[in-house]
CSV table of C-alpha atoms and ligand atoms in Angstrom, one decimal:
chain,number,residue,atom,x,y,z
E,1,MET,CA,140.4,53.5,103.1
E,2,LYS,CA,138.7,57.3,103.2
E,3,ILE,CA,141.3,59.8,105.0
E,4,LEU,CA,140.1,63.5,106.2
E,5,ILE,CA,142.7,65.4,107.3
E,6,PHE,CA,142.2,68.9,109.2
E,7,PHE,CA,144.2,71.9,109.7
E,8,ALA,CA,142.6,74.5,111.5
E,9,MET,CA,145.1,77.4,109.6
E,10,GLN,CA,145.6,78.0,105.7
E,11,GLU,CA,149.7,79.0,106.0
E,12,GLU,CA,149.6,75.2,108.1
E,13,SER,CA,148.0,73.3,105.2
E,14,LYS,CA,149.9,75.0,101.9
E,15,LYS,CA,153.0,72.9,102.0
E,16,THR,CA,151.1,69.6,102.0
E,17,VAL,CA,148.8,70.4,99.5
E,18,GLU,CA,151.4,71.8,97.4
E,19,HIS,CA,153.9,68.5,98.1
E,20,PHE,CA,150.9,66.2,97.2
E,21,ASP,CA,149.1,68.6,94.3
E,22,PHE,CA,145.9,68.5,96.1
E,23,LYS,CA,143.3,69.6,93.9
E,24,LYS,CA,140.7,72.2,94.9
E,25,VAL,CA,136.7,71.0,95.9
E,26,THR,CA,134.6,73.8,94.5
E,27,PRO,CA,131.5,74.2,95.3
E,28,THR,CA,131.6,72.7,98.6
E,29,ASN,CA,127.8,73.8,98.9
E,30,SER,CA,128.5,74.4,102.9
E,31,PRO,CA,127.6,77.7,105.0
E,32,LEU,CA,131.0,77.0,106.5
E,33,PRO,CA,134.4,78.9,105.3
E,34,TYR,CA,136.4,75.7,104.9
E,35,GLU,CA,138.7,75.1,101.8
E,36,LEU,CA,138.5,71.4,101.0
E,37,PHE,CA,141.0,69.6,98.5
E,38,GLU,CA,141.0,65.7,97.4
E,39,GLN,CA,143.8,63.5,95.9
E,40,LYS,CA,144.5,60.2,95.9
E,41,ILE,CA,147.6,59.3,98.0
E,42,HIS,CA,149.0,55.4,98.0
E,43,GLY,CA,145.6,54.1,97.0
E,44,ASN,CA,143.9,56.1,99.8
E,45,GLU,CA,141.1,58.6,99.1
E,46,VAL,CA,142.7,61.8,101.0
E,47,PHE,CA,140.4,64.6,101.5
E,48,LEU,CA,142.3,67.6,103.0
E,49,CYS,CA,140.9,71.2,104.6
E,50,ASN,CA,141.3,74.1,106.6
E,51,ALA,CA,139.0,75.9,108.7
E,52,GLY,CA,139.1,78.5,106.2
E,53,ILE,CA,139.1,82.3,106.3
E,54,ASP,CA,136.4,84.0,108.8
E,55,SER,CA,134.4,86.4,106.9
E,56,ARG,CA,133.6,89.2,109.1
E,57,PHE,CA,137.3,89.0,110.9
E,58,ASN,CA,139.3,88.2,107.5
E,59,VAL,CA,141.6,85.5,109.8
E,60,ASN,CA,141.7,81.9,109.9
E,61,ALA,CA,138.7,80.5,111.9
E,62,VAL,CA,141.3,79.2,114.4
E,63,GLY,CA,139.3,77.2,117.7
E,64,THR,CA,137.3,74.8,118.9
E,65,VAL,CA,133.9,75.8,117.5
E,66,PRO,CA,135.0,75.8,113.7
E,67,ALA,CA,136.7,72.8,114.0
E,68,ALA,CA,134.2,70.6,115.1
E,69,LEU,CA,131.7,72.0,112.9
E,70,THR,CA,134.1,71.3,109.8
E,71,VAL,CA,135.5,68.1,110.8
E,72,TYR,CA,131.4,66.8,111.6
E,73,GLU,CA,130.2,67.9,108.4
E,74,LEU,CA,132.8,66.4,106.2
E,75,ALA,CA,133.4,63.2,108.0
E,76,THR,CA,129.8,62.6,107.8
E,77,LYS,CA,129.1,63.8,104.3
E,78,LEU,CA,132.2,62.0,102.9
E,79,ASN,CA,131.8,58.9,105.1
E,80,VAL,CA,135.7,58.6,106.4
E,81,ASP,CA,137.4,56.1,108.3
E,82,ILE,CA,140.2,58.5,110.0
E,83,VAL,CA,140.4,61.9,110.9
E,84,ILE,CA,144.0,63.1,111.1
E,85,ASN,CA,144.6,66.5,112.4
E,86,PRO,CA,147.7,68.1,111.7
E,87,GLY,CA,148.7,71.4,113.3
E,88,THR,CA,150.8,73.9,115.2
E,89,ALA,CA,151.5,73.6,119.2
E,90,GLY,CA,153.0,75.0,122.3
E,91,GLY,CA,155.5,72.4,123.9
E,92,PHE,CA,156.9,72.2,127.3
E,93,LYS,CA,160.7,72.5,128.3
E,94,SER,CA,159.7,70.7,131.7
E,95,ARG,CA,158.8,67.7,129.6
E,96,GLY,CA,161.5,67.6,126.9
E,97,GLY,CA,159.8,69.4,124.2
E,98,ASN,CA,161.6,71.8,121.7
E,99,ILE,CA,160.8,73.6,118.4
E,100,GLY,CA,160.0,71.6,115.4
E,101,ASP,CA,159.2,68.4,117.4
E,102,ILE,CA,156.5,66.1,116.3
E,103,TYR,CA,154.2,64.7,118.6
E,104,LEU,CA,151.2,62.3,118.2
E,105,ALA,CA,148.2,62.3,120.5
E,106,SER,CA,147.8,59.5,123.5
E,107,LYS,CA,144.7,61.1,125.1
E,108,VAL,CA,143.0,64.4,124.4
E,109,LEU,CA,142.0,66.9,127.4
E,110,PHE,CA,140.4,70.2,127.3
E,111,HIS,CA,141.8,72.7,130.1
E,112,HIS,CA,139.6,75.1,129.8
E,113,ARG,CA,136.2,73.4,131.1
E,114,GLU,CA,136.3,74.0,134.6
E,115,ILE,CA,133.0,72.2,135.9
E,116,PRO,CA,133.6,71.1,139.8
E,117,MET,CA,130.1,69.5,140.0
E,118,GLY,CA,130.9,65.8,140.7
E,119,PRO,CA,130.7,64.0,137.0
E,120,TYR,CA,130.7,67.2,135.2
E,121,GLU,CA,134.3,67.8,136.2
E,122,PRO,CA,135.8,64.5,134.4
E,123,TYR,CA,133.2,65.5,131.0
E,124,GLY,CA,134.6,68.9,131.2
E,125,ILE,CA,138.1,67.5,130.8
E,126,GLY,CA,137.1,64.7,128.0
E,127,THR,CA,140.4,63.0,127.8
E,128,PHE,CA,139.3,61.3,124.8
E,129,ASP,CA,140.9,58.5,123.1
E,130,ALA,CA,143.3,58.5,120.2
E,131,TYR,CA,144.5,56.3,117.3
E,132,ASP,CA,146.5,53.8,118.2
E,133,PHE,CA,150.0,54.9,117.1
E,134,GLY,CA,151.4,51.3,118.2
E,135,GLN,CA,149.9,50.3,114.6
E,136,LEU,CA,152.4,52.9,112.6
E,137,ASP,CA,155.8,51.8,110.9
E,138,GLN,CA,158.4,52.0,113.1
E,139,SER,CA,160.7,53.9,111.3
E,140,LEU,CA,158.5,57.0,111.8
E,141,HIS,CA,160.1,59.9,114.0
E,142,PHE,CA,157.8,61.0,116.4
E,143,LYS,CA,157.3,61.8,120.3
E,144,THR,CA,153.9,60.9,121.8
E,145,GLY,CA,151.9,62.3,124.9
E,146,VAL,CA,149.2,64.1,126.5
E,147,PHE,CA,147.3,67.3,124.1
E,148,SER,CA,145.3,69.7,125.8
E,149,SER,CA,143.2,72.0,124.0
E,150,SER,CA,141.2,75.4,124.9
E,151,ASP,CA,139.8,78.4,122.7
E,152,SER,CA,143.3,80.6,123.8
E,153,LEU,CA,146.8,80.8,122.6
E,154,THR,CA,147.9,82.9,125.6
E,155,CYS,CA,148.5,80.5,129.0
E,156,ARG,CA,146.8,81.7,132.3
E,157,GLU,CA,148.9,81.1,135.6
E,158,HIS,CA,146.7,78.4,137.1
E,159,GLU,CA,146.8,76.4,133.7
E,160,ILE,CA,150.1,75.4,134.4
E,161,GLU,CA,149.0,73.4,137.5
E,162,PHE,CA,146.7,71.4,134.8
E,163,PHE,CA,149.6,71.0,132.4
E,164,ASN,CA,151.7,69.5,135.4
E,165,GLN,CA,149.0,67.3,137.0
E,166,HIS,CA,148.0,65.7,133.8
E,167,GLN,CA,151.8,65.7,132.1
E,168,VAL,CA,150.2,67.8,129.2
E,169,ILE,CA,153.0,67.6,126.4
E,170,VAL,CA,150.6,69.6,123.5
E,171,LYS,CA,148.7,72.9,124.2
E,172,GLU,CA,146.7,73.4,121.3
E,173,MET,CA,143.1,75.0,120.1
E,174,GLU,CA,141.4,72.6,118.1
E,175,ALA,CA,141.9,68.5,119.2
E,176,GLY,CA,139.6,68.0,121.9
E,177,ALA,CA,137.0,69.2,119.8
E,178,ILE,CA,137.8,67.1,117.0
E,179,ALA,CA,138.6,64.2,119.4
E,180,TYR,CA,134.9,64.5,120.6
E,181,VAL,CA,133.3,64.8,117.3
E,182,CYS,CA,135.5,61.3,116.4
E,183,GLU,CA,134.3,59.9,119.6
E,184,GLN,CA,130.5,60.5,118.3
E,185,LEU,CA,131.1,59.3,115.1
E,186,LYS,CA,133.1,56.1,116.5
E,187,ILE,CA,136.0,56.5,113.7
E,188,PRO,CA,140.0,57.2,115.2
E,189,TYR,CA,141.2,60.8,115.7
E,190,LEU,CA,145.0,60.8,115.0
E,191,GLY,CA,146.4,64.2,116.5
E,192,VAL,CA,149.9,65.1,114.8
E,193,LYS,CA,151.5,68.5,116.3
E,194,SER,CA,154.5,70.3,115.4
E,195,ILE,CA,155.8,72.8,118.1
E,196,THR,CA,156.2,76.2,117.5
E,197,ASP,CA,156.8,78.0,121.0
E,198,ILE,CA,157.6,76.7,124.4
E,199,VAL,CA,154.6,77.2,126.8
E,200,ASP,CA,157.0,77.6,129.9
E,201,GLY,CA,159.6,79.2,127.9
E,202,GLY,CA,159.3,82.6,129.1
E,203,ARG,CA,159.1,84.0,125.2
E,204,VAL,CA,156.1,86.1,124.1
E,205,THR,CA,153.9,83.3,122.6
E,206,ALA,CA,152.6,84.9,119.6
E,207,GLU,CA,156.0,86.0,118.6
E,208,GLU,CA,157.9,82.6,119.1
E,209,PHE,CA,154.7,81.1,117.2
E,210,LEU,CA,155.0,83.5,114.3
E,211,GLU,CA,158.8,82.9,114.0
E,212,ASN,CA,158.3,78.9,113.6
E,213,LEU,CA,155.4,78.5,111.7
E,214,GLU,CA,156.9,78.1,108.5
E,215,THR,CA,159.3,75.7,109.7
E,216,ALA,CA,156.8,73.9,111.9
E,217,SER,CA,154.2,73.7,108.6
E,218,LYS,CA,157.5,72.1,106.8
E,219,ASN,CA,158.0,69.5,109.7
E,220,LEU,CA,154.1,68.5,109.5
E,221,GLN,CA,154.5,67.9,105.5
E,222,GLN,CA,157.6,65.6,106.0
E,223,PHE,CA,156.0,63.7,108.5
E,224,LEU,CA,152.5,63.3,106.8
E,225,THR,CA,154.6,62.8,103.7
E,226,ALA,CA,156.1,59.5,105.6
E,227,LEU,CA,152.4,58.8,107.7
E,228,LEU,CA,150.5,58.5,104.2
E,229,GLU,CA,153.6,56.2,102.8
E,230,SER,CA,153.0,54.1,105.6
E,231,LEU,CA,149.1,54.1,105.6
E,232,LYS,CA,149.0,52.8,102.3
E,233,VAL,CA,146.8,50.2,99.9
E,234,LEU,CA,148.9,47.2,99.9
C,1,ADE,N1,149.3,76.8,118.5
C,1,ADE,C1,150.7,77.1,118.3
C,1,ADE,N2,150.9,77.5,119.6
C,1,ADE,C2,149.9,77.3,120.9
C,1,ADE,C3,150.1,77.8,121.7
C,1,ADE,N3,150.7,77.8,122.9
C,1,ADE,N4,148.4,77.4,122.6
C,1,ADE,C4,147.7,77.0,122.0
C,1,ADE,N5,147.3,77.1,120.4
C,1,ADE,C5,149.0,76.9,120.1
């Protein structure tokens, strides 16, 4: 099987790249800034990428647009069978979320695409399917639930109502875009998010996120190690 793993940030991907001794692919022959790596893991051909560094702003190219462009380009070029999207996210204490928790997506929504105009309303929200985690090894430790994406780290007051109404358990910035690409390409989207901050916890999100980024990235590496083992070719 060919697997594409997409991380938004270099910091999120570093521990996984090192753990598996992924080899960097250069040049990538792309106008996009992503970094691409490859490795054979348990009989699968695994490609790992991060969105790369934006050349104008010199920060990770986070958010929906670079995620969609990168995953579309690589998934089609490499003809992958599945996209795994590990990353960091905000969780909700009101729905049992804790810093460091690992969540797998059951559905993926957009919370910033408000189009109250008949059928455009559900189109905006998206409600994309995700990989059926019922197929995974029972020994893997994870929680599950609804992911929701927008291009903002911050949370606006009225968005809380959306999160409660849709029982959102993970708030992040790429899943919706990648799940959309996967839907078009008819390949499964497997979202894996580690919680760095609590949306309804009262802390300043950016501070809490930076405090927990390293631990969350380690948790992702450990989970991916177990996940890739469970996806091994027998
Ligand atoms: N990534 C990590 N924490 C996040 C949050 N609270 N919202 C969006 N993306 C995030």
